């Protein structure tokens, strides 16, 4: 006859308990490591002399309002070379229009951008494209994946410093002069400039998805820029833009930047 008292539960073996403890401990270590990996790097205080230089660069950019100029544009991507000549209009903070002309003075390509939309109209092929005004859209037509404000600043001979850098330092002068090195979560930006007036000489992005160096054609501090060269460090891209008779801060009508694609043109809208 079976006893009627409560049955004793079997105790887990000490070996099983130790294995469970080790598994739980390993799981906690993985969680802790994952938590540590997700934490962003600590932001270092910006030295006062570096902050003063950043303020100088920012003041120079904010003093820019607009630019209109004749421009010659050469884009080399690998073995492919494209050459355009036409009229370039820039307006702060992120608007531009480039109208490439044929030798007879008729437009063959028009690119227009505002803070929201980039429009590319291939007049000769009767096609147009609408896209969000992003770095990827600028990469499609110019080869450089820069946002609208960064691109307009470069074409205007200015630099938009990396916002909220994790670390910022001033480096010793080299052949190009003194420079600032700004380190962010997705890469770094180095800016060579004249510390007396904030005029940028060149700027380099590295460590991110789109390494690039921009070199400005020399110009007087209070004069319009002469142009800019944009190059990838691996030689896969070389963009040269030179200006003829540039005029800056003339207050031209913003309506000149507007591009209306006529009916009948084949349109692809990627917005």
PDB file of C-alpha atoms in Angstrom:
ATOM      1  CA  UNK A   1       0.000   0.000   0.000  1.00  0.00           C
ATOM      2  CA  UNK A   2       1.352   3.442  -0.977  1.00  0.00           C
ATOM      3  CA  UNK A   3       1.845   5.969   1.847  1.00  0.00           C
ATOM      4  CA  UNK A   4      -0.647   8.861   1.758  1.00  0.00           C
ATOM      5  CA  UNK A   5       1.816  11.616   2.846  1.00  0.00           C
ATOM      6  CA  UNK A   6       3.125  14.329   0.480  1.00  0.00           C
ATOM      7  CA  UNK A   7       5.752  13.278  -1.985  1.00  0.00           C
ATOM      8  CA  UNK A   8       9.175  14.871  -1.712  1.00  0.00           C
ATOM      9  CA  UNK A   9      10.319  16.672  -4.854  1.00  0.00           C
ATOM     10  CA  UNK A  10      13.644  15.503  -6.200  1.00  0.00           C
ATOM     11  CA  UNK A  11      16.393  17.961  -5.554  1.00  0.00           C
ATOM     12  CA  UNK A  12      18.342  19.166  -8.565  1.00  0.00           C
ATOM     13  CA  UNK A  13      21.829  17.846  -8.651  1.00  0.00           C
ATOM     14  CA  UNK A  14      24.637  20.197  -7.748  1.00  0.00           C
ATOM     15  CA  UNK A  15      26.048  19.668 -11.236  1.00  0.00           C
ATOM     16  CA  UNK A  16      22.788  20.896 -12.834  1.00  0.00           C
ATOM     17  CA  UNK A  17      22.683  23.918 -10.510  1.00  0.00           C
ATOM     18  CA  UNK A  18      26.232  24.870 -11.391  1.00  0.00           C
ATOM     19  CA  UNK A  19      25.486  24.575 -15.126  1.00  0.00           C
ATOM     20  CA  UNK A  20      22.391  26.779 -14.785  1.00  0.00           C
ATOM     21  CA  UNK A  21      24.354  29.352 -12.803  1.00  0.00           C
ATOM     22  CA  UNK A  22      27.077  29.422 -15.424  1.00  0.00           C
ATOM     23  CA  UNK A  23      24.507  29.856 -18.215  1.00  0.00           C
ATOM     24  CA  UNK A  24      22.748  32.689 -16.362  1.00  0.00           C
ATOM     25  CA  UNK A  25      26.077  34.338 -15.630  1.00  0.00           C
ATOM     26  CA  UNK A  26      27.120  34.119 -19.263  1.00  0.00           C
ATOM     27  CA  UNK A  27      23.765  35.574 -20.335  1.00  0.00           C
ATOM     28  CA  UNK A  28      24.192  38.510 -17.956  1.00  0.00           C
ATOM     29  CA  UNK A  29      27.704  39.130 -19.271  1.00  0.00           C
ATOM     30  CA  UNK A  30      26.388  39.190 -22.852  1.00  0.00           C
ATOM     31  CA  UNK A  31      23.643  41.633 -21.863  1.00  0.00           C
ATOM     32  CA  UNK A  32      26.138  43.854 -20.077  1.00  0.00           C
ATOM     33  CA  UNK A  33      28.489  43.796 -23.053  1.00  0.00           C
ATOM     34  CA  UNK A  34      25.647  44.632 -25.432  1.00  0.00           C
ATOM     35  CA  UNK A  35      24.590  47.510 -23.199  1.00  0.00           C
ATOM     36  CA  UNK A  36      28.127  48.854 -23.088  1.00  0.00           C
ATOM     37  CA  UNK A  37      28.475  48.539 -26.872  1.00  0.00           C
ATOM     38  CA  UNK A  38      25.303  50.567 -27.433  1.00  0.00           C
ATOM     39  CA  UNK A  39      26.509  53.492 -25.375  1.00  0.00           C
ATOM     40  CA  UNK A  40      27.843  56.375 -27.525  1.00  0.00           C
ATOM     41  CA  UNK A  41      31.415  57.532 -26.955  1.00  0.00           C
ATOM     42  CA  UNK A  42      31.786  60.227 -24.346  1.00  0.00           C
ATOM     43  CA  UNK A  43      31.799  63.795 -25.688  1.00  0.00           C
ATOM     44  CA  UNK A  44      34.919  65.711 -24.730  1.00  0.00           C
ATOM     45  CA  UNK A  45      34.812  69.418 -23.824  1.00  0.00           C
ATOM     46  CA  UNK A  46      35.830  71.692 -26.705  1.00  0.00           C
ATOM     47  CA  UNK A  47      38.905  73.807 -25.881  1.00  0.00           C
ATOM     48  CA  UNK A  48      38.279  77.552 -25.904  1.00  0.00           C
ATOM     49  CA  UNK A  49      40.700  78.239 -28.769  1.00  0.00           C
ATOM     50  CA  UNK A  50      39.010  75.565 -30.891  1.00  0.00           C
ATOM     51  CA  UNK A  51      35.564  76.974 -30.111  1.00  0.00           C
ATOM     52  CA  UNK A  52      36.766  80.425 -31.177  1.00  0.00           C
ATOM     53  CA  UNK A  53      37.947  78.992 -34.512  1.00  0.00           C
ATOM     54  CA  UNK A  54      34.645  77.178 -35.034  1.00  0.00           C
ATOM     55  CA  UNK A  55      32.762  80.402 -34.339  1.00  0.00           C
ATOM     56  CA  UNK A  56      34.943  82.175 -36.922  1.00  0.00           C
ATOM     57  CA  UNK A  57      34.179  79.551 -39.580  1.00  0.00           C
ATOM     58  CA  UNK A  58      30.482  79.733 -38.736  1.00  0.00           C
ATOM     59  CA  UNK A  59      30.450  83.540 -38.967  1.00  0.00           C
ATOM     60  CA  UNK A  60      32.031  83.395 -42.412  1.00  0.00           C
ATOM     61  CA  UNK A  61      29.415  80.921 -43.609  1.00  0.00           C
ATOM     62  CA  UNK A  62      26.553  82.968 -42.178  1.00  0.00           C
ATOM     63  CA  UNK A  63      27.867  86.093 -43.908  1.00  0.00           C
ATOM     64  CA  UNK A  64      27.208  84.394 -47.254  1.00  0.00           C
ATOM     65  CA  UNK A  65      23.846  85.126 -48.874  1.00  0.00           C
ATOM     66  CA  UNK A  66      24.105  84.277 -52.578  1.00  0.00           C
ATOM     67  CA  UNK A  67      26.411  83.800 -55.560  1.00  0.00           C
ATOM     68  CA  UNK A  68      25.928  83.991 -59.308  1.00  0.00           C
ATOM     69  CA  UNK A  69      28.648  83.103 -61.776  1.00  0.00           C
ATOM     70  CA  UNK A  70      29.593  81.517 -65.052  1.00  0.00           C
ATOM     71  CA  UNK A  71      31.012  78.098 -64.253  1.00  0.00           C
ATOM     72  CA  UNK A  72      32.943  75.338 -65.963  1.00  0.00           C
ATOM     73  CA  UNK A  73      32.354  71.896 -64.471  1.00  0.00           C
ATOM     74  CA  UNK A  74      34.402  68.756 -65.133  1.00  0.00           C
ATOM     75  CA  UNK A  75      33.370  65.468 -63.504  1.00  0.00           C
ATOM     76  CA  UNK A  76      35.669  62.469 -63.822  1.00  0.00           C
ATOM     77  CA  UNK A  77      34.381  59.159 -62.457  1.00  0.00           C
ATOM     78  CA  UNK A  78      36.803  56.381 -63.298  1.00  0.00           C
ATOM     79  CA  UNK A  79      37.316  56.481 -67.075  1.00  0.00           C
ATOM     80  CA  UNK A  80      34.194  58.567 -67.685  1.00  0.00           C
ATOM     81  CA  UNK A  81      34.573  62.333 -68.061  1.00  0.00           C
ATOM     82  CA  UNK A  82      31.723  64.863 -68.324  1.00  0.00           C
ATOM     83  CA  UNK A  83      32.268  68.535 -69.094  1.00  0.00           C
ATOM     84  CA  UNK A  84      29.707  71.310 -68.747  1.00  0.00           C
ATOM     85  CA  UNK A  85      29.767  75.082 -68.992  1.00  0.00           C
ATOM     86  CA  UNK A  86      26.942  77.313 -67.895  1.00  0.00           C
ATOM     87  CA  UNK A  87      25.463  79.494 -65.176  1.00  0.00           C
ATOM     88  CA  UNK A  88      25.538  78.672 -61.467  1.00  0.00           C
ATOM     89  CA  UNK A  89      23.306  80.288 -58.843  1.00  0.00           C
ATOM     90  CA  UNK A  90      23.670  79.652 -55.106  1.00  0.00           C
ATOM     91  CA  UNK A  91      21.550  80.896 -52.236  1.00  0.00           C
ATOM     92  CA  UNK A  92      21.994  80.135 -48.543  1.00  0.00           C
ATOM     93  CA  UNK A  93      21.320  77.890 -46.878  1.00  0.00           C
ATOM     94  CA  UNK A  94      20.678  75.061 -49.352  1.00  0.00           C
ATOM     95  CA  UNK A  95      19.421  76.272 -52.740  1.00  0.00           C
ATOM     96  CA  UNK A  96      21.192  76.101 -56.082  1.00  0.00           C
ATOM     97  CA  UNK A  97      20.616  76.059 -59.808  1.00  0.00           C
ATOM     98  CA  UNK A  98      23.096  75.029 -62.489  1.00  0.00           C
ATOM     99  CA  UNK A  99      22.148  75.470 -66.131  1.00  0.00           C
ATOM    100  CA  UNK A 100      24.575  73.788 -68.531  1.00  0.00           C
ATOM    101  CA  UNK A 101      24.556  75.371 -71.970  1.00  0.00           C
ATOM    102  CA  UNK A 102      25.411  74.104 -75.435  1.00  0.00           C
ATOM    103  CA  UNK A 103      27.947  75.998 -77.597  1.00  0.00           C
ATOM    104  CA  UNK A 104      24.908  77.713 -79.129  1.00  0.00           C
ATOM    105  CA  UNK A 105      23.676  78.964 -75.740  1.00  0.00           C
ATOM    106  CA  UNK A 106      20.701  76.628 -75.361  1.00  0.00           C
ATOM    107  CA  UNK A 107      20.308  74.604 -72.133  1.00  0.00           C
ATOM    108  CA  UNK A 108      21.201  70.905 -72.254  1.00  0.00           C
ATOM    109  CA  UNK A 109      21.015  70.111 -68.530  1.00  0.00           C
ATOM    110  CA  UNK A 110      19.426  71.943 -65.591  1.00  0.00           C
ATOM    111  CA  UNK A 111      19.868  71.008 -61.937  1.00  0.00           C
ATOM    112  CA  UNK A 112      17.865  72.840 -59.281  1.00  0.00           C
ATOM    113  CA  UNK A 113      17.712  72.164 -55.558  1.00  0.00           C
ATOM    114  CA  UNK A 114      16.043  73.640 -52.508  1.00  0.00           C
ATOM    115  CA  UNK A 115      16.026  72.298 -48.928  1.00  0.00           C
ATOM    116  CA  UNK A 116      13.408  69.664 -49.861  1.00  0.00           C
ATOM    117  CA  UNK A 117      13.717  68.629 -53.513  1.00  0.00           C
ATOM    118  CA  UNK A 118      16.373  68.165 -56.168  1.00  0.00           C
ATOM    119  CA  UNK A 119      15.270  68.348 -59.807  1.00  0.00           C
ATOM    120  CA  UNK A 120      17.432  67.202 -62.704  1.00  0.00           C
ATOM    121  CA  UNK A 121      16.159  67.958 -66.203  1.00  0.00           C
ATOM    122  CA  UNK A 122      18.020  66.423 -69.141  1.00  0.00           C
ATOM    123  CA  UNK A 123      16.735  68.864 -71.712  1.00  0.00           C
ATOM    124  CA  UNK A 124      18.341  67.172 -74.705  1.00  0.00           C
ATOM    125  CA  UNK A 125      16.803  63.792 -73.795  1.00  0.00           C
ATOM    126  CA  UNK A 126      13.459  65.265 -72.722  1.00  0.00           C
ATOM    127  CA  UNK A 127      13.662  63.565 -69.304  1.00  0.00           C
ATOM    128  CA  UNK A 128      13.465  64.869 -65.742  1.00  0.00           C
ATOM    129  CA  UNK A 129      13.966  63.400 -62.289  1.00  0.00           C
ATOM    130  CA  UNK A 130      12.614  64.508 -58.905  1.00  0.00           C
ATOM    131  CA  UNK A 131      14.333  63.294 -55.736  1.00  0.00           C
ATOM    132  CA  UNK A 132      14.553  64.273 -52.065  1.00  0.00           C
ATOM    133  CA  UNK A 133      17.325  66.798 -51.451  1.00  0.00           C
ATOM    134  CA  UNK A 134      19.709  64.347 -49.818  1.00  0.00           C
ATOM    135  CA  UNK A 135      23.363  63.476 -50.051  1.00  0.00           C
ATOM    136  CA  UNK A 136      22.479  60.437 -52.145  1.00  0.00           C
ATOM    137  CA  UNK A 137      20.697  62.648 -54.703  1.00  0.00           C
ATOM    138  CA  UNK A 138      23.740  64.930 -54.951  1.00  0.00           C
ATOM    139  CA  UNK A 139      25.941  61.871 -55.409  1.00  0.00           C
ATOM    140  CA  UNK A 140      23.847  60.859 -58.410  1.00  0.00           C
ATOM    141  CA  UNK A 141      24.511  64.029 -60.393  1.00  0.00           C
ATOM    142  CA  UNK A 142      27.779  65.390 -58.974  1.00  0.00           C
ATOM    143  CA  UNK A 143      29.410  62.338 -57.442  1.00  0.00           C
ATOM    144  CA  UNK A 144      29.627  63.711 -53.893  1.00  0.00           C
ATOM    145  CA  UNK A 145      27.245  62.499 -51.181  1.00  0.00           C
ATOM    146  CA  UNK A 146      26.937  65.784 -49.316  1.00  0.00           C
ATOM    147  CA  UNK A 147      23.751  67.336 -47.987  1.00  0.00           C
ATOM    148  CA  UNK A 148      22.354  70.450 -49.628  1.00  0.00           C
ATOM    149  CA  UNK A 149      23.717  72.912 -47.074  1.00  0.00           C
ATOM    150  CA  UNK A 150      27.194  71.344 -47.062  1.00  0.00           C
ATOM    151  CA  UNK A 151      27.305  71.391 -50.875  1.00  0.00           C
ATOM    152  CA  UNK A 152      26.151  75.004 -51.204  1.00  0.00           C
ATOM    153  CA  UNK A 153      28.706  76.052 -48.591  1.00  0.00           C
ATOM    154  CA  UNK A 154      31.538  74.316 -50.467  1.00  0.00           C
ATOM    155  CA  UNK A 155      30.534  75.838 -53.797  1.00  0.00           C
ATOM    156  CA  UNK A 156      30.481  79.219 -52.043  1.00  0.00           C
ATOM    157  CA  UNK A 157      34.014  78.715 -50.708  1.00  0.00           C
ATOM    158  CA  UNK A 158      32.778  78.105 -47.161  1.00  0.00           C
ATOM    159  CA  UNK A 159      32.647  75.169 -44.754  1.00  0.00           C
ATOM    160  CA  UNK A 160      29.899  73.930 -42.461  1.00  0.00           C
ATOM    161  CA  UNK A 161      31.761  72.381 -39.507  1.00  0.00           C
ATOM    162  CA  UNK A 162      30.642  69.019 -38.180  1.00  0.00           C
ATOM    163  CA  UNK A 163      27.823  69.593 -35.702  1.00  0.00           C
ATOM    164  CA  UNK A 164      28.174  68.357 -32.111  1.00  0.00           C
ATOM    165  CA  UNK A 165      31.587  66.684 -32.501  1.00  0.00           C
ATOM    166  CA  UNK A 166      32.625  64.129 -29.907  1.00  0.00           C
ATOM    167  CA  UNK A 167      36.130  65.549 -29.968  1.00  0.00           C
ATOM    168  CA  UNK A 168      37.601  68.726 -31.468  1.00  0.00           C
ATOM    169  CA  UNK A 169      41.247  69.691 -31.549  1.00  0.00           C
ATOM    170  CA  UNK A 170      43.556  72.113 -33.279  1.00  0.00           C
ATOM    171  CA  UNK A 171      46.440  70.463 -35.126  1.00  0.00           C
ATOM    172  CA  UNK A 172      49.916  71.794 -35.775  1.00  0.00           C
ATOM    173  CA  UNK A 173      50.336  73.557 -39.148  1.00  0.00           C
ATOM    174  CA  UNK A 174      51.417  71.477 -42.120  1.00  0.00           C
ATOM    175  CA  UNK A 175      52.050  72.464 -45.748  1.00  0.00           C
ATOM    176  CA  UNK A 176      48.424  73.643 -46.050  1.00  0.00           C
ATOM    177  CA  UNK A 177      48.518  75.613 -42.792  1.00  0.00           C
ATOM    178  CA  UNK A 178      46.769  75.193 -39.423  1.00  0.00           C
ATOM    179  CA  UNK A 179      43.718  72.965 -39.181  1.00  0.00           C
ATOM    180  CA  UNK A 180      40.942  71.710 -36.942  1.00  0.00           C
ATOM    181  CA  UNK A 181      40.140  68.026 -36.551  1.00  0.00           C
ATOM    182  CA  UNK A 182      36.525  67.243 -35.630  1.00  0.00           C
ATOM    183  CA  UNK A 183      35.587  63.673 -34.746  1.00  0.00           C
ATOM    184  CA  UNK A 184      31.968  62.515 -34.852  1.00  0.00           C
ATOM    185  CA  UNK A 185      30.150  59.222 -34.439  1.00  0.00           C
ATOM    186  CA  UNK A 186      30.249  58.477 -38.183  1.00  0.00           C
ATOM    187  CA  UNK A 187      33.633  59.877 -39.177  1.00  0.00           C
ATOM    188  CA  UNK A 188      35.887  62.882 -38.924  1.00  0.00           C
ATOM    189  CA  UNK A 189      36.274  66.253 -40.634  1.00  0.00           C
ATOM    190  CA  UNK A 190      39.512  68.186 -40.928  1.00  0.00           C
ATOM    191  CA  UNK A 191      39.394  71.859 -41.901  1.00  0.00           C
ATOM    192  CA  UNK A 192      42.429  73.855 -43.001  1.00  0.00           C
ATOM    193  CA  UNK A 193      41.805  77.582 -42.658  1.00  0.00           C
ATOM    194  CA  UNK A 194      43.267  81.028 -42.089  1.00  0.00           C
ATOM    195  CA  UNK A 195      42.910  81.710 -38.344  1.00  0.00           C
ATOM    196  CA  UNK A 196      42.937  85.455 -38.990  1.00  0.00           C
ATOM    197  CA  UNK A 197      39.679  85.574 -40.955  1.00  0.00           C
ATOM    198  CA  UNK A 198      38.190  82.067 -41.053  1.00  0.00           C
ATOM    199  CA  UNK A 199      38.759  81.587 -44.784  1.00  0.00           C
ATOM    200  CA  UNK A 200      38.812  77.859 -45.510  1.00  0.00           C
ATOM    201  CA  UNK A 201      41.626  76.464 -47.649  1.00  0.00           C
ATOM    202  CA  UNK A 202      40.556  72.858 -47.804  1.00  0.00           C
ATOM    203  CA  UNK A 203      38.419  70.349 -45.939  1.00  0.00           C
ATOM    204  CA  UNK A 204      38.589  66.576 -45.699  1.00  0.00           C
ATOM    205  CA  UNK A 205      36.052  63.975 -44.588  1.00  0.00           C
ATOM    206  CA  UNK A 206      37.399  60.561 -43.579  1.00  0.00           C
ATOM    207  CA  UNK A 207      36.333  57.452 -41.720  1.00  0.00           C
ATOM    208  CA  UNK A 208      32.748  57.587 -42.996  1.00  0.00           C
ATOM    209  CA  UNK A 209      30.908  56.288 -46.044  1.00  0.00           C
ATOM    210  CA  UNK A 210      32.004  59.127 -48.337  1.00  0.00           C
ATOM    211  CA  UNK A 211      35.672  60.079 -47.874  1.00  0.00           C
ATOM    212  CA  UNK A 212      36.322  63.305 -49.758  1.00  0.00           C
ATOM    213  CA  UNK A 213      38.718  66.229 -49.930  1.00  0.00           C
ATOM    214  CA  UNK A 214      37.708  69.704 -51.121  1.00  0.00           C
ATOM    215  CA  UNK A 215      40.350  72.254 -52.082  1.00  0.00           C
ATOM    216  CA  UNK A 216      39.343  75.867 -52.669  1.00  0.00           C
ATOM    217  CA  UNK A 217      40.885  77.986 -55.398  1.00  0.00           C
ATOM    218  CA  UNK A 218      42.723  80.896 -53.823  1.00  0.00           C
ATOM    219  CA  UNK A 219      40.856  84.170 -53.474  1.00  0.00           C
ATOM    220  CA  UNK A 220      41.063  87.274 -51.327  1.00  0.00           C
ATOM    221  CA  UNK A 221      39.194  86.967 -48.009  1.00  0.00           C
ATOM    222  CA  UNK A 222      36.534  89.500 -49.009  1.00  0.00           C
ATOM    223  CA  UNK A 223      36.282  88.374 -52.662  1.00  0.00           C
ATOM    224  CA  UNK A 224      34.004  85.763 -54.248  1.00  0.00           C
ATOM    225  CA  UNK A 225      35.493  82.273 -54.520  1.00  0.00           C
ATOM    226  CA  UNK A 226      37.328  81.227 -57.659  1.00  0.00           C
ATOM    227  CA  UNK A 227      36.092  77.640 -57.601  1.00  0.00           C
ATOM    228  CA  UNK A 228      36.640  74.331 -55.856  1.00  0.00           C
ATOM    229  CA  UNK A 229      38.059  70.888 -56.521  1.00  0.00           C
ATOM    230  CA  UNK A 230      36.428  67.800 -54.973  1.00  0.00           C
ATOM    231  CA  UNK A 231      38.350  64.525 -55.005  1.00  0.00           C
ATOM    232  CA  UNK A 232      38.038  61.053 -53.503  1.00  0.00           C
ATOM    233  CA  UNK A 233      41.257  59.821 -51.855  1.00  0.00           C
ATOM    234  CA  UNK A 234      41.237  56.610 -53.933  1.00  0.00           C
ATOM    235  CA  UNK A 235      41.162  58.565 -57.200  1.00  0.00           C
ATOM    236  CA  UNK A 236      37.722  57.282 -58.220  1.00  0.00           C
ATOM    237  CA  UNK A 237      36.258  60.805 -58.384  1.00  0.00           C
ATOM    238  CA  UNK A 238      37.637  64.190 -59.388  1.00  0.00           C
ATOM    239  CA  UNK A 239      35.310  67.188 -59.745  1.00  0.00           C
ATOM    240  CA  UNK A 240      36.699  70.570 -60.787  1.00  0.00           C
ATOM    241  CA  UNK A 241      34.557  73.693 -60.811  1.00  0.00           C
ATOM    242  CA  UNK A 242      36.008  77.033 -61.885  1.00  0.00           C
ATOM    243  CA  UNK A 243      34.196  80.361 -61.846  1.00  0.00           C
ATOM    244  CA  UNK A 244      34.327  83.290 -64.246  1.00  0.00           C
ATOM    245  CA  UNK A 245      33.171  86.741 -63.139  1.00  0.00           C
ATOM    246  CA  UNK A 246      31.555  85.540 -59.876  1.00  0.00           C
ATOM    247  CA  UNK A 247      29.412  88.023 -57.964  1.00  0.00           C
ATOM    248  CA  UNK A 248      28.497  87.461 -54.347  1.00  0.00           C
ATOM    249  CA  UNK A 249      25.722  88.776 -52.088  1.00  0.00           C
ATOM    250  CA  UNK A 250      23.951  90.701 -54.846  1.00  0.00           C
ATOM    251  CA  UNK A 251      20.463  89.876 -53.567  1.00  0.00           C
ATOM    252  CA  UNK A 252      19.189  88.364 -56.823  1.00  0.00           C
ATOM    253  CA  UNK A 253      15.537  87.342 -57.109  1.00  0.00           C
ATOM    254  CA  UNK A 254      15.039  83.900 -55.455  1.00  0.00           C
ATOM    255  CA  UNK A 255      12.551  83.072 -58.221  1.00  0.00           C
ATOM    256  CA  UNK A 256      15.546  82.580 -60.531  1.00  0.00           C
ATOM    257  CA  UNK A 257      16.261  79.352 -58.652  1.00  0.00           C
ATOM    258  CA  UNK A 258      12.846  77.875 -59.413  1.00  0.00           C
ATOM    259  CA  UNK A 259      12.665  75.173 -62.070  1.00  0.00           C
ATOM    260  CA  UNK A 260       9.331  74.240 -63.620  1.00  0.00           C
ATOM    261  CA  UNK A 261       9.510  71.217 -65.893  1.00  0.00           C
ATOM    262  CA  UNK A 262       7.160  71.697 -68.862  1.00  0.00           C
ATOM    263  CA  UNK A 263       4.392  69.285 -69.768  1.00  0.00           C
ATOM    264  CA  UNK A 264       5.346  66.508 -72.125  1.00  0.00           C
ATOM    265  CA  UNK A 265       8.688  65.821 -70.464  1.00  0.00           C
ATOM    266  CA  UNK A 266       9.083  62.252 -69.201  1.00  0.00           C
ATOM    267  CA  UNK A 267       9.297  62.458 -65.409  1.00  0.00           C
ATOM    268  CA  UNK A 268      10.480  59.973 -62.812  1.00  0.00           C
ATOM    269  CA  UNK A 269       9.563  60.998 -59.282  1.00  0.00           C
ATOM    270  CA  UNK A 270      11.593  59.353 -56.494  1.00  0.00           C
ATOM    271  CA  UNK A 271      10.239  61.481 -53.656  1.00  0.00           C
TER     272      UNK A 271
END
